[in-house]
Amino acid sequence: MRAGYDVPWIIMTSSTDYPITSIGASLSEQLPRTGRWGTVFAVFRRSCYLENLDGQVFCLADSRLGEGPLTLGVEFSENTTLSSIGVSKGCHLGMDGGDLLLGRSIVFRTSGMSIWAPERVRKTVTPKEIRRRVNTLIDLVRPLIPSDGLGTIIPHTSGLAEGRLPTIDLMNAIAQLSVPRLCRLSGGLTGSDPKEVDEAVSGLVGLGPGLTPSGDDFLGGMLVALQTLPDTASQPSVDMFSECVTRHAAEKTTRISSAMLERSAKGIGSAAEHRLLRCLLGLDTRPDITSATMELIRVGHTSGWDTLAGILLGIHLSLRMNQALKETRSAIQNPAGIPA
Amino acid sequence: MTVKNHVLKNLYRDSVALMRLSREMEGLENVEQATAIMGTDNNKDLLAQAGLLADIGKSATPNDLIVAFNLTPPGLEETVMASVQERLTAARQATSGGTDYRPRSMEGAIQSLPQANLAMISVPGEYAAREAKKALDLGLNVLLFSDNVPLEDEVDLKQQAANLGLLMMGPDCGTAIINGAPLGFANAVTSGRVGLVSASGSGLQHVTCLLAEAGEGISHALGVGGRDLSAEVNGAMMLEGLRALQDDSATEIIVLISKPPAQSARDRVLHAASKSGKHCVIAFLGEQGHAASGGNIHMEQTLEGAALRVLTLLGRQMPGWAYIDRMTSQNIEALTAAPNSEHRSIRGLYSGGTLCYESLFILRGLGHKAGADLEGVPIGSDSVIDMGDDRYTVGRPHPMIDFRARCEALIQEAGDPEVGVVLLDVILGYGSHPDPASELVPALLEAQDIAQNSGRRLACVVSLCGSQDDPQNLEQQQQALTDTGAVVVHSNALAARIASAISRGDTSALPGGDSLA
């Protein structure tokens, strides 16, 4: 054997540059000209969360984790962890000479960063086509659905939007608790009943395992879907739902989750959520449902799945509310039901 | 029983870490139930309903982590909490990436380790070619674990490596053994006189294990990535690997493995092999035609065939894995005589892509209408799927590491009245799950119960790939799987034939205790 094939040694490499690649649109408006901006309160492998002087939460993350409204995306090399470059709880982030400085020596360059905002769905396909795409998605993910979290509800979202309770005996404890509350939430939204909505939301916010509990991820997905469907005839109900979630989230869940839900209530989710919604709803989008779905369900342990389940219920509910409103209008215009 | 809560103020851990902590706590001695969950009101209600909320837990805020567990018998709280603290600390260290020195560039790594002659690269596909080129420029051989590398980059990199006389293993190369050092997913096999070059990771593992079990060791086993024998790459690294083994005095016989290659690559490889001056056993899996020998070239269609041919050339006795022993034979007969003889479709749930491919073409060769997808399988038809495919691994580790997806699929298939035979592979070795049987055995038992409760009998056939020295203990794995009533054999091709025989209710084509050869 040639000398080159002697005992192998493994080499790993990493980059030393930390350019910011993207920043959420509303977050960019908060960038200070100079001085302290926020303080780190939670550090994970590839992201950390900060709180600004007004108590608002935002995230600094490896750009590979995806864009979002509250995210500063940074280009790290593959093996870089935030702790390994010196990020720790209590570090201050501030603007220094046009770049962001974390702690005493970690510089994040702002030149070249782009501002991220979700691309809106301008024109939707027909309700029939939306249902077809949703069914395609459900068929795709059915064999992959994890037993934990709320992903297990995905095949039942259409029935839940109609107020039908699926069999819950074989579901996990979180799903068993959530399903009746979701059924109640669906009924409250279609019946424009604030009390029902409030009680259901109260039972879902902060429910379940994870940094962003499953109930929150579900509600986040649902809000973004409901706010994304344009021309929806149910905007008052959606607004009432959004206000209710924001109010409960401020008190009843983690501050990271609360910040996420606050943005979702305004119809702004992660890039992965918006990409999937464009694929499911958009007339002018090539419906690459598979890759969009896979991108979303990669998030967290069950967070992506929980969000997906919420998105699907949101879509079904929006279609149902629109249909109900059309029928009501038709009945008002033609009360005797006489064919034209 | 004692319920204990521990509240960790303002502590954030990611979801995966919390899930893992919960599971590990439940595995501790004397712990009946355990969870680690954020202290929201709804979660506290949840804990109360589960009987896991203690007074101290009631004081938690939504930003606190509650670690809750109950103990039987009481009195070991401190031991459990020490264990929890240890795990939380370990999780923090894992997050920080440890304190060891890690070079920040390829050049820095070379300076700190001047004797290095191989770079193992695992970065996202879009960056992989750049890193691989950097390594080649520094005169390093490369094992490129990354996938999603553009084909044109692969062609360029392999051309550069060939010009420099270096090996460019990959992209998407997960297995190699060099001078006895296993890289990626590989098995603990002894050093010996057989050298391999393979465009298939699980194929490489399977053949090295079959040879190791028969007492033959490996000189080097070189993975080259699944596209090496495409028309574009044209066998560039299989040729380099062949050349390296040809020059290697420790290598007496060379084995080349691939799925059917492009014609031009096939011609180049066969030409080079014929000039190598060593016996070359070539397994282009599923290629039309029959096994044949001519000069120093020996063509085989299966991994099992390749291993058998090597052993024959080395004058070895027929190995044990080529036989069906008496107990296994009795088990197969019993499964064949089960009542649901009309409904015995086969479902193959594989973690190794090449093993899956081999089973598929063996079943088709035996006349089965076998598909490669779980969805829309026509009634009475069979399917064999690769659960390591991107479709099934998104959001999860590879099924060689994480058995959840396969266990879930197994349970689901058990409920299908048309399904009578489930075919699985279990791959041991470095990098694989530390104890596959601990995951599979409960699922196998549950699957058989489901079938039995609907008046059927479900046959489970396992192709077990591993060596005696693998960290998982081959013997214990085999025993645990066999104890579930599964048929466990070491040859994947034999497993596929057994599945076919049970499916058809006819074992006459099986060797029945005789050699397969």
JSON list of C-alpha atoms in Angstrom, two decimals, chain A residues 1-16 18 41-46 63-64 75-85 89 139-140 142-148 173-174 177 181 201-213 216 251-256 290 293-295 297-298 300-303 305, chain B residues 9-16 18-19 23 36-38 40-43 46 49 62-63 92 94-98 102-106 109-110 113 115-124 126-127 131 134 140-141 165-167 178-179 181 183 220 222 240 243-245 247-249 374-375 390-396 404-405 408 412:
[
{"chain": "A", "resi": 1, "resn": "MET", "atom": "CA", "xyz": [0.00, 0.00, 0.00]},
{"chain": "A", "resi": 2, "resn": "ARG", "atom": "CA", "xyz": [1.22, 3.50, -0.69]},
{"chain": "A", "resi": 3, "resn": "ALA", "atom": "CA", "xyz": [2.48, 5.54, 2.21]},
{"chain": "A", "resi": 4, "resn": "GLY", "atom": "CA", "xyz": [-0.52, 7.80, 1.79]},
{"chain": "A", "resi": 5, "resn": "TYR", "atom": "CA", "xyz": [-2.84, 5.16, 3.18]},
{"chain": "A", "resi": 6, "resn": "ASP", "atom": "CA", "xyz": [-1.28, 4.78, 6.60]},
{"chain": "A", "resi": 7, "resn": "VAL", "atom": "CA", "xyz": [-3.33, 5.23, 9.75]},
{"chain": "A", "resi": 8, "resn": "PRO", "atom": "CA", "xyz": [-5.87, 7.95, 8.99]},
{"chain": "A", "resi": 9, "resn": "TRP", "atom": "CA", "xyz": [-6.35, 11.13, 11.00]},
{"chain": "A", "resi": 10, "resn": "ILE", "atom": "CA", "xyz": [-9.49, 13.15, 10.95]},
{"chain": "A", "resi": 11, "resn": "ILE", "atom": "CA", "xyz": [-9.45, 16.87, 10.32]},
{"chain": "A", "resi": 12, "resn": "MET", "atom": "CA", "xyz": [-12.37, 19.21, 10.86]},
{"chain": "A", "resi": 13, "resn": "THR", "atom": "CA", "xyz": [-12.53, 22.76, 9.60]},
{"chain": "A", "resi": 14, "resn": "SER", "atom": "CA", "xyz": [-14.47, 25.89, 10.40]},
{"chain": "A", "resi": 15, "resn": "SER", "atom": "CA", "xyz": [-14.72, 29.48, 9.25]},
{"chain": "A", "resi": 16, "resn": "THR", "atom": "CA", "xyz": [-13.82, 32.52, 11.34]},
{"chain": "A", "resi": 18, "resn": "TYR", "atom": "CA", "xyz": [-19.54, 35.97, 11.23]},
{"chain": "A", "resi": 41, "resn": "PHE", "atom": "CA", "xyz": [-30.83, 34.97, 28.38]},
{"chain": "A", "resi": 42, "resn": "ALA", "atom": "CA", "xyz": [-30.72, 31.52, 26.74]},
{"chain": "A", "resi": 43, "resn": "VAL", "atom": "CA", "xyz": [-27.96, 29.82, 24.74]},
{"chain": "A", "resi": 44, "resn": "PHE", "atom": "CA", "xyz": [-28.39, 26.74, 22.57]},
{"chain": "A", "resi": 45, "resn": "ARG", "atom": "CA", "xyz": [-26.04, 24.98, 20.24]},
{"chain": "A", "resi": 46, "resn": "ARG", "atom": "CA", "xyz": [-26.66, 27.09, 17.15]},
{"chain": "A", "resi": 63, "resn": "SER", "atom": "CA", "xyz": [-28.58, 31.11, 9.12]},
{"chain": "A", "resi": 64, "resn": "ARG", "atom": "CA", "xyz": [-29.03, 27.42, 8.25]},
{"chain": "A", "resi": 75, "resn": "GLU", "atom": "CA", "xyz": [-23.29, 32.63, 8.68]},
{"chain": "A", "resi": 76, "resn": "PHE", "atom": "CA", "xyz": [-21.33, 30.29, 10.94]},
{"chain": "A", "resi": 77, "resn": "SER", "atom": "CA", "xyz": [-19.19, 27.41, 9.77]},
{"chain": "A", "resi": 78, "resn": "GLU", "atom": "CA", "xyz": [-20.62, 23.93, 10.28]},
{"chain": "A", "resi": 79, "resn": "ASN", "atom": "CA", "xyz": [-18.86, 23.06, 13.53]},
{"chain": "A", "resi": 80, "resn": "THR", "atom": "CA", "xyz": [-19.26, 26.37, 15.30]},
{"chain": "A", "resi": 81, "resn": "THR", "atom": "CA", "xyz": [-21.39, 26.35, 18.43]},
{"chain": "A", "resi": 82, "resn": "LEU", "atom": "CA", "xyz": [-22.32, 29.61, 20.08]},
{"chain": "A", "resi": 83, "resn": "SER", "atom": "CA", "xyz": [-20.80, 28.54, 23.38]},
{"chain": "A", "resi": 84, "resn": "SER", "atom": "CA", "xyz": [-17.54, 27.64, 21.67]},
{"chain": "A", "resi": 85, "resn": "ILE", "atom": "CA", "xyz": [-17.11, 31.21, 20.40]},
{"chain": "A", "resi": 89, "resn": "LYS", "atom": "CA", "xyz": [-26.00, 34.01, 29.36]},
{"chain": "A", "resi": 139, "resn": "ASP", "atom": "CA", "xyz": [-50.65, 11.31, 2.39]},
{"chain": "A", "resi": 140, "resn": "LEU", "atom": "CA", "xyz": [-46.99, 12.26, 2.17]},
{"chain": "A", "resi": 142, "resn": "ARG", "atom": "CA", "xyz": [-48.78, 10.04, 7.28]},
{"chain": "A", "resi": 143, "resn": "PRO", "atom": "CA", "xyz": [-46.11, 7.28, 7.62]},
{"chain": "A", "resi": 144, "resn": "LEU", "atom": "CA", "xyz": [-43.68, 9.74, 9.23]},
{"chain": "A", "resi": 145, "resn": "ILE", "atom": "CA", "xyz": [-45.88, 11.29, 11.91]},
{"chain": "A", "resi": 146, "resn": "PRO", "atom": "CA", "xyz": [-44.18, 10.94, 15.31]},
{"chain": "A", "resi": 147, "resn": "SER", "atom": "CA", "xyz": [-46.12, 9.56, 18.24]},
{"chain": "A", "resi": 148, "resn": "ASP", "atom": "CA", "xyz": [-45.12, 12.54, 20.43]},
{"chain": "A", "resi": 173, "resn": "ALA", "atom": "CA", "xyz": [-51.55, 12.43, 26.61]},
{"chain": "A", "resi": 174, "resn": "ILE", "atom": "CA", "xyz": [-50.98, 15.91, 25.14]},
{"chain": "A", "resi": 177, "resn": "LEU", "atom": "CA", "xyz": [-56.05, 16.77, 26.16]},
{"chain": "A", "resi": 181, "resn": "ARG", "atom": "CA", "xyz": [-60.07, 21.93, 23.18]},
{"chain": "A", "resi": 201, "resn": "VAL", "atom": "CA", "xyz": [-57.06, 29.00, 23.88]},
{"chain": "A", "resi": 202, "resn": "SER", "atom": "CA", "xyz": [-56.51, 29.16, 27.62]},
{"chain": "A", "resi": 203, "resn": "GLY", "atom": "CA", "xyz": [-56.30, 25.37, 27.67]},
{"chain": "A", "resi": 204, "resn": "LEU", "atom": "CA", "xyz": [-53.83, 25.22, 24.81]},
{"chain": "A", "resi": 205, "resn": "VAL", "atom": "CA", "xyz": [-51.29, 28.00, 25.48]},
{"chain": "A", "resi": 206, "resn": "GLY", "atom": "CA", "xyz": [-48.18, 26.61, 27.17]},
{"chain": "A", "resi": 207, "resn": "LEU", "atom": "CA", "xyz": [-49.40, 23.01, 26.91]},
{"chain": "A", "resi": 208, "resn": "GLY", "atom": "CA", "xyz": [-46.92, 20.26, 26.26]},
{"chain": "A", "resi": 209, "resn": "PRO", "atom": "CA", "xyz": [-43.22, 19.51, 26.16]},
{"chain": "A", "resi": 210, "resn": "GLY", "atom": "CA", "xyz": [-40.50, 21.59, 24.60]},
{"chain": "A", "resi": 211, "resn": "LEU", "atom": "CA", "xyz": [-39.05, 25.05, 24.73]},
{"chain": "A", "resi": 212, "resn": "THR", "atom": "CA", "xyz": [-42.00, 26.25, 22.66]},
{"chain": "A", "resi": 213, "resn": "PRO", "atom": "CA", "xyz": [-44.71, 23.95, 24.04]},
{"chain": "A", "resi": 216, "resn": "ASP", "atom": "CA", "xyz": [-48.08, 27.12, 21.26]},
{"chain": "A", "resi": 251, "resn": "GLU", "atom": "CA", "xyz": [-48.88, 35.32, 30.94]},
{"chain": "A", "resi": 252, "resn": "LYS", "atom": "CA", "xyz": [-49.11, 31.62, 30.42]},
{"chain": "A", "resi": 253, "resn": "THR", "atom": "CA", "xyz": [-46.11, 30.47, 28.46]},
{"chain": "A", "resi": 254, "resn": "THR", "atom": "CA", "xyz": [-42.34, 30.89, 28.12]},
{"chain": "A", "resi": 255, "resn": "ARG", "atom": "CA", "xyz": [-41.11, 34.27, 26.92]},
{"chain": "A", "resi": 256, "resn": "ILE", "atom": "CA", "xyz": [-39.59, 32.70, 23.81]},
{"chain": "A", "resi": 290, "resn": "THR", "atom": "CA", "xyz": [-42.68, 17.75, -0.46]},
{"chain": "A", "resi": 293, "resn": "THR", "atom": "CA", "xyz": [-43.12, 20.17, 4.22]},
{"chain": "A", "resi": 294, "resn": "MET", "atom": "CA", "xyz": [-39.81, 18.49, 4.95]},
{"chain": "A", "resi": 295, "resn": "GLU", "atom": "CA", "xyz": [-38.21, 21.85, 5.71]},
{"chain": "A", "resi": 297, "resn": "ILE", "atom": "CA", "xyz": [-41.03, 19.23, 10.06]},
{"chain": "A", "resi": 298, "resn": "ARG", "atom": "CA", "xyz": [-37.26, 19.32, 10.58]},
{"chain": "A", "resi": 300, "resn": "GLY", "atom": "CA", "xyz": [-37.09, 20.96, 16.83]},
{"chain": "A", "resi": 301, "resn": "HIS", "atom": "CA", "xyz": [-38.18, 17.64, 18.26]},
{"chain": "A", "resi": 302, "resn": "THR", "atom": "CA", "xyz": [-41.89, 18.00, 17.48]},
{"chain": "A", "resi": 303, "resn": "SER", "atom": "CA", "xyz": [-42.20, 21.79, 16.94]},
{"chain": "A", "resi": 305, "resn": "TRP", "atom": "CA", "xyz": [-44.94, 18.79, 13.31]},
{"chain": "B", "resi": 9, "resn": "LYS", "atom": "CA", "xyz": [-35.22, 28.72, 37.47]},
{"chain": "B", "resi": 10, "resn": "ASN", "atom": "CA", "xyz": [-34.98, 30.38, 34.04]},
{"chain": "B", "resi": 11, "resn": "LEU", "atom": "CA", "xyz": [-33.39, 27.31, 32.54]},
{"chain": "B", "resi": 12, "resn": "TYR", "atom": "CA", "xyz": [-33.81, 26.78, 28.83]},
{"chain": "B", "resi": 13, "resn": "ARG", "atom": "CA", "xyz": [-32.90, 23.59, 27.03]},
{"chain": "B", "resi": 14, "resn": "ASP", "atom": "CA", "xyz": [-33.92, 22.76, 23.49]},
{"chain": "B", "resi": 15, "resn": "SER", "atom": "CA", "xyz": [-36.78, 20.36, 22.86]},
{"chain": "B", "resi": 16, "resn": "VAL", "atom": "CA", "xyz": [-34.58, 17.45, 21.84]},
{"chain": "B", "resi": 18, "resn": "LEU", "atom": "CA", "xyz": [-35.64, 17.83, 27.19]},
{"chain": "B", "resi": 19, "resn": "MET", "atom": "CA", "xyz": [-37.11, 14.79, 25.44]},
{"chain": "B", "resi": 23, "resn": "ARG", "atom": "CA", "xyz": [-36.45, 9.27, 28.46]},
{"chain": "B", "resi": 36, "resn": "ALA", "atom": "CA", "xyz": [-38.79, 17.48, 32.12]},
{"chain": "B", "resi": 37, "resn": "ILE", "atom": "CA", "xyz": [-41.23, 20.17, 31.07]},
{"chain": "B", "resi": 38, "resn": "MET", "atom": "CA", "xyz": [-41.57, 23.97, 31.17]},
{"chain": "B", "resi": 40, "resn": "THR", "atom": "CA", "xyz": [-46.62, 26.68, 32.37]},
{"chain": "B", "resi": 41, "resn": "ASP", "atom": "CA", "xyz": [-50.05, 26.45, 34.02]},
{"chain": "B", "resi": 42, "resn": "ASN", "atom": "CA", "xyz": [-51.27, 23.93, 31.47]},
{"chain": "B", "resi": 43, "resn": "ASN", "atom": "CA", "xyz": [-48.18, 21.79, 31.99]},
{"chain": "B", "resi": 46, "resn": "LEU", "atom": "CA", "xyz": [-50.84, 17.98, 33.07]},
{"chain": "B", "resi": 49, "resn": "GLN", "atom": "CA", "xyz": [-53.29, 14.74, 36.26]},
{"chain": "B", "resi": 62, "resn": "PRO", "atom": "CA", "xyz": [-43.55, 29.45, 32.62]},
{"chain": "B", "resi": 63, "resn": "ASN", "atom": "CA", "xyz": [-39.83, 30.21, 32.23]},
{"chain": "B", "resi": 92, "resn": "ARG", "atom": "CA", "xyz": [-24.55, 21.83, 28.50]},
{"chain": "B", "resi": 94, "resn": "ALA", "atom": "CA", "xyz": [-22.46, 19.04, 24.43]},
{"chain": "B", "resi": 95, "resn": "THR", "atom": "CA", "xyz": [-24.00, 22.42, 23.61]},
{"chain": "B", "resi": 96, "resn": "SER", "atom": "CA", "xyz": [-20.72, 24.18, 24.15]},
{"chain": "B", "resi": 97, "resn": "GLY", "atom": "CA", "xyz": [-18.90, 21.65, 22.03]},
{"chain": "B", "resi": 98, "resn": "GLY", "atom": "CA", "xyz": [-16.43, 20.73, 24.77]},
{"chain": "B", "resi": 102, "resn": "ARG", "atom": "CA", "xyz": [-10.28, 22.36, 17.71]},
{"chain": "B", "resi": 103, "resn": "PRO", "atom": "CA", "xyz": [-8.43, 23.80, 14.77]},
{"chain": "B", "resi": 104, "resn": "ARG", "atom": "CA", "xyz": [-10.36, 26.48, 12.92]},
{"chain": "B", "resi": 105, "resn": "SER", "atom": "CA", "xyz": [-8.93, 25.86, 9.48]},
{"chain": "B", "resi": 106, "resn": "MET", "atom": "CA", "xyz": [-7.54, 23.03, 7.41]},
{"chain": "B", "resi": 109, "resn": "ALA", "atom": "CA", "xyz": [-5.19, 21.29, 11.56]},
{"chain": "B", "resi": 110, "resn": "ILE", "atom": "CA", "xyz": [-2.21, 20.29, 9.42]},
{"chain": "B", "resi": 113, "resn": "LEU", "atom": "CA", "xyz": [-1.15, 17.24, 13.21]},
{"chain": "B", "resi": 115, "resn": "GLN", "atom": "CA", "xyz": [1.35, 13.41, 10.04]},
{"chain": "B", "resi": 116, "resn": "ALA", "atom": "CA", "xyz": [-2.30, 13.64, 8.90]},
{"chain": "B", "resi": 117, "resn": "ASN", "atom": "CA", "xyz": [-2.84, 12.13, 5.46]},
{"chain": "B", "resi": 118, "resn": "LEU", "atom": "CA", "xyz": [-6.61, 11.98, 5.30]},
{"chain": "B", "resi": 119, "resn": "ALA", "atom": "CA", "xyz": [-9.33, 14.55, 5.85]},
{"chain": "B", "resi": 120, "resn": "MET", "atom": "CA", "xyz": [-12.82, 13.38, 6.76]},
{"chain": "B", "resi": 121, "resn": "ILE", "atom": "CA", "xyz": [-15.25, 16.07, 5.73]},
{"chain": "B", "resi": 122, "resn": "SER", "atom": "CA", "xyz": [-18.85, 16.34, 6.84]},
{"chain": "B", "resi": 123, "resn": "VAL", "atom": "CA", "xyz": [-20.27, 19.77, 6.03]},
{"chain": "B", "resi": 124, "resn": "PRO", "atom": "CA", "xyz": [-23.44, 20.78, 4.12]},
{"chain": "B", "resi": 126, "resn": "GLU", "atom": "CA", "xyz": [-22.99, 23.27, -0.87]},
{"chain": "B", "resi": 127, "resn": "TYR", "atom": "CA", "xyz": [-19.70, 23.83, 1.03]},
{"chain": "B", "resi": 131, "resn": "GLU", "atom": "CA", "xyz": [-13.45, 21.92, 1.63]},
{"chain": "B", "resi": 134, "resn": "LYS", "atom": "CA", "xyz": [-8.74, 22.48, -0.04]},
{"chain": "B", "resi": 140, "resn": "LEU", "atom": "CA", "xyz": [-4.61, 14.84, 1.78]},
{"chain": "B", "resi": 141, "resn": "ASN", "atom": "CA", "xyz": [-6.74, 11.86, 0.84]},
{"chain": "B", "resi": 165, "resn": "GLY", "atom": "CA", "xyz": [-2.55, 10.05, -6.91]},
{"chain": "B", "resi": 166, "resn": "LEU", "atom": "CA", "xyz": [-4.89, 10.63, -3.98]},
{"chain": "B", "resi": 167, "resn": "LEU", "atom": "CA", "xyz": [-8.12, 8.97, -2.98]},
{"chain": "B", "resi": 178, "resn": "ILE", "atom": "CA", "xyz": [-8.20, 1.77, 6.14]},
{"chain": "B", "resi": 179, "resn": "ASN", "atom": "CA", "xyz": [-5.34, -0.16, 7.71]},
{"chain": "B", "resi": 181, "resn": "ALA", "atom": "CA", "xyz": [-9.19, 1.85, 11.18]},
{"chain": "B", "resi": 183, "resn": "LEU", "atom": "CA", "xyz": [-14.31, 5.32, 9.38]},
{"chain": "B", "resi": 220, "resn": "HIS", "atom": "CA", "xyz": [-8.58, -2.13, 3.16]},
{"chain": "B", "resi": 222, "resn": "LEU", "atom": "CA", "xyz": [-12.63, 1.80, 0.33]},
{"chain": "B", "resi": 240, "resn": "GLU", "atom": "CA", "xyz": [-7.88, 4.51, -8.22]},
{"chain": "B", "resi": 243, "resn": "ARG", "atom": "CA", "xyz": [-4.90, 0.48, -8.44]},
{"chain": "B", "resi": 244, "resn": "ALA", "atom": "CA", "xyz": [-4.10, 1.04, -4.76]},
{"chain": "B", "resi": 245, "resn": "LEU", "atom": "CA", "xyz": [-5.17, -2.49, -3.84]},
{"chain": "B", "resi": 247, "resn": "ASP", "atom": "CA", "xyz": [-0.12, -2.29, -5.42]},
{"chain": "B", "resi": 248, "resn": "ASP", "atom": "CA", "xyz": [-0.85, -3.36, -1.87]},
{"chain": "B", "resi": 249, "resn": "SER", "atom": "CA", "xyz": [1.12, -6.44, -0.94]},
{"chain": "B", "resi": 374, "resn": "LEU", "atom": "CA", "xyz": [-45.09, 1.61, 0.79]},
{"chain": "B", "resi": 375, "resn": "GLU", "atom": "CA", "xyz": [-47.84, 3.71, -0.72]},
{"chain": "B", "resi": 390, "resn": "ASP", "atom": "CA", "xyz": [-34.36, 11.08, 2.15]},
{"chain": "B", "resi": 391, "resn": "ARG", "atom": "CA", "xyz": [-38.14, 10.72, 2.09]},
{"chain": "B", "resi": 392, "resn": "TYR", "atom": "CA", "xyz": [-38.12, 8.86, 5.38]},
{"chain": "B", "resi": 393, "resn": "THR", "atom": "CA", "xyz": [-35.15, 10.42, 7.18]},
{"chain": "B", "resi": 394, "resn": "VAL", "atom": "CA", "xyz": [-36.17, 14.05, 7.11]},
{"chain": "B", "resi": 395, "resn": "GLY", "atom": "CA", "xyz": [-36.27, 15.36, 10.66]},
{"chain": "B", "resi": 396, "resn": "ARG", "atom": "CA", "xyz": [-34.89, 12.12, 12.02]},
{"chain": "B", "resi": 404, "resn": "ARG", "atom": "CA", "xyz": [-38.55, 4.66, 15.57]},
{"chain": "B", "resi": 405, "resn": "ALA", "atom": "CA", "xyz": [-39.68, 5.07, 11.95]},
{"chain": "B", "resi": 408, "resn": "GLU", "atom": "CA", "xyz": [-43.83, 2.45, 13.60]},
{"chain": "B", "resi": 412, "resn": "GLN", "atom": "CA", "xyz": [-48.63, -0.37, 10.85]}
]
